[in-house]
Amino acid sequence: RGALLMEPELDFGVNSLPFTVIESFNSFVEDFEFGAEKPDLKHLRRTGGLLVEEALETELAIGDFLPDKDNLEHIDKMIDGFADTAFVAFNGIYKTYRYLGANPEKATLLTILSLAKLALANESKRGPNGEVVKDVTGKVMKPEGFEPPSYIELIKIAMEK
């Protein structure tokens, strides 16, 4: 079920996972954060704080980075920061759907659909000829007529009894 097939030397235990990465993240939330509790606003507030904390740690790691590809320990800290930030962000989406009433399976599917909507919206930032326009800081600009993703349909599904 969703297991990634990799060469044995590149496996790192991935092939032993019986579920997708998102399902693994969500399982962590259910087991380590919710337990017997019902998802509530305190979980969302804590997640917001954790997201800021992880992003700040990542920013500090980037700021300390010397353009030295041989500094593996430092690169390791940067990647860990990005991974931790993504973990907390993905779980924030999941916790929101759980808070709205979705069961774990539905909340997992809605989380994956939310990420798919975001990916499609980001792809639509290309201009008519496939060009990508960036501002002076390198941020990708939204072309005329860009429609940001809407999650209202998914929110309504989460709230269905």
XYZ file of C-alpha atoms in Angstrom:
161
model
C 0.000 0.000 0.000
C 1.933 3.026 -1.184
C 5.357 1.594 -0.292
C 8.178 3.064 -2.291
C 10.265 0.463 -4.077
C 13.946 1.297 -3.943
C 17.232 -0.386 -4.599
C 18.244 -2.337 -1.464
C 21.278 -0.111 -0.851
C 19.026 2.980 -0.927
C 16.180 1.531 1.123
C 17.001 2.942 4.621
C 13.946 1.084 5.942
C 11.496 2.711 3.521
C 10.408 -0.587 1.983
C 9.491 -1.843 5.441
C 6.910 0.920 5.864
C 3.436 -0.515 5.260
C 1.978 2.912 4.410
C 2.759 6.230 2.794
C 4.868 8.904 4.443
C 1.759 11.039 5.053
C 0.022 8.087 6.728
C 3.118 7.594 8.874
C 3.077 11.281 9.889
C -0.613 11.060 10.750
C -0.127 7.849 12.707
C 2.417 9.726 14.830
C -0.193 12.410 15.582
C -2.806 9.831 16.561
C -0.434 7.825 18.774
C 1.784 10.515 20.303
C -0.343 13.653 20.329
C -4.039 12.784 20.412
C -3.948 9.460 22.232
C -7.374 9.174 23.840
C -7.991 12.928 23.454
C -10.380 14.413 20.935
C -8.586 16.796 18.540
C -9.149 20.374 19.695
C -7.840 23.913 19.273
C -4.935 23.369 21.686
C -3.475 20.860 19.205
C -3.719 23.411 16.391
C -2.222 26.198 18.516
C 0.663 23.966 19.586
C 1.244 23.003 15.957
C 1.409 26.664 14.928
C 4.065 27.281 17.574
C 6.025 24.198 16.557
C 5.916 25.270 12.916
C 7.437 28.652 13.768
C 10.048 26.989 15.985
C 11.098 24.469 13.315
C 11.173 27.123 10.580
C 13.346 29.357 12.764
C 15.756 26.497 13.498
C 15.953 25.840 9.760
C 16.581 29.526 9.016
C 19.382 29.579 11.585
C 20.943 26.468 10.051
C 20.828 28.069 6.609
C 22.273 31.300 7.973
C 25.191 29.433 9.507
C 25.838 27.455 6.351
C 29.124 28.023 4.640
C 29.100 27.234 0.930
C 31.143 24.152 1.682
C 29.585 20.953 0.396
C 32.039 18.986 2.536
C 30.382 20.176 5.768
C 28.069 17.161 5.962
C 27.044 17.723 9.585
C 25.796 21.197 8.786
C 23.966 20.067 5.647
C 22.443 17.316 7.796
C 21.076 19.980 10.215
C 19.606 21.957 7.314
C 17.854 18.937 5.818
C 16.612 17.901 9.268
C 15.174 21.403 9.731
C 13.373 21.321 6.399
C 12.073 17.804 7.104
C 10.878 18.744 10.610
C 9.147 21.857 9.255
C 7.399 19.809 6.559
C 6.390 17.181 9.139
C 4.785 19.806 11.378
C 3.105 21.571 8.415
C 1.638 18.348 7.014
C 0.414 17.410 10.486
C -1.182 20.842 10.835
C -3.333 20.119 7.802
C -4.231 16.677 9.164
C -5.031 18.006 12.654
C -7.296 20.674 11.155
C -9.335 18.061 9.302
C -9.478 15.885 12.436
C -10.585 18.914 14.487
C -13.362 19.535 11.950
C -14.661 16.005 12.514
C -12.997 13.800 9.905
C -11.935 10.347 11.078
C -8.229 9.460 10.670
C -8.669 7.809 7.255
C -10.710 10.676 5.817
C -8.339 13.267 7.322
C -5.377 11.480 5.713
C -7.051 11.500 2.298
C -8.028 15.169 2.695
C -4.434 16.022 3.655
C -3.134 14.326 0.505
C -5.796 16.078 -1.613
C -4.836 19.434 -0.046
C -1.214 18.904 -1.022
C -2.294 17.887 -4.537
C -4.356 21.089 -4.848
C -1.329 23.112 -3.772
C 0.908 21.338 -6.298
C -1.564 22.013 -9.127
C -1.878 25.664 -8.129
C 1.899 26.046 -8.066
C 2.161 24.493 -11.522
C -0.405 27.011 -12.773
C 2.011 29.840 -11.923
C 3.680 29.228 -15.286
C 2.894 31.786 -17.937
C 1.108 30.913 -21.194
C 4.395 29.875 -22.832
C 5.575 27.905 -19.800
C 7.813 30.713 -18.553
C 8.306 31.388 -14.840
C 8.518 35.019 -13.751
C 10.383 35.847 -10.540
C 10.783 39.053 -8.562
C 14.170 40.474 -7.531
C 14.332 38.149 -4.506
C 13.716 35.059 -6.650
C 10.119 34.542 -5.517
C 7.915 33.093 -8.251
C 5.301 35.651 -9.282
C 1.696 34.735 -9.883
C 0.627 35.349 -13.478
C -2.449 37.386 -14.335
C -5.553 35.343 -13.627
C -3.823 33.072 -11.108
C -6.308 31.306 -8.855
C -4.984 30.251 -5.455
C -6.130 26.848 -4.291
C -9.374 26.693 -2.362
C -9.809 24.042 0.274
C -13.453 24.841 1.084
C -14.735 21.731 -0.702
C -12.359 19.583 1.348
C -13.273 21.422 4.558
C -16.955 20.680 3.914
C -16.131 17.008 3.384
C -14.242 16.951 6.691
C -17.276 18.421 8.470
C -19.745 15.879 7.052
C -21.103 13.543 9.689
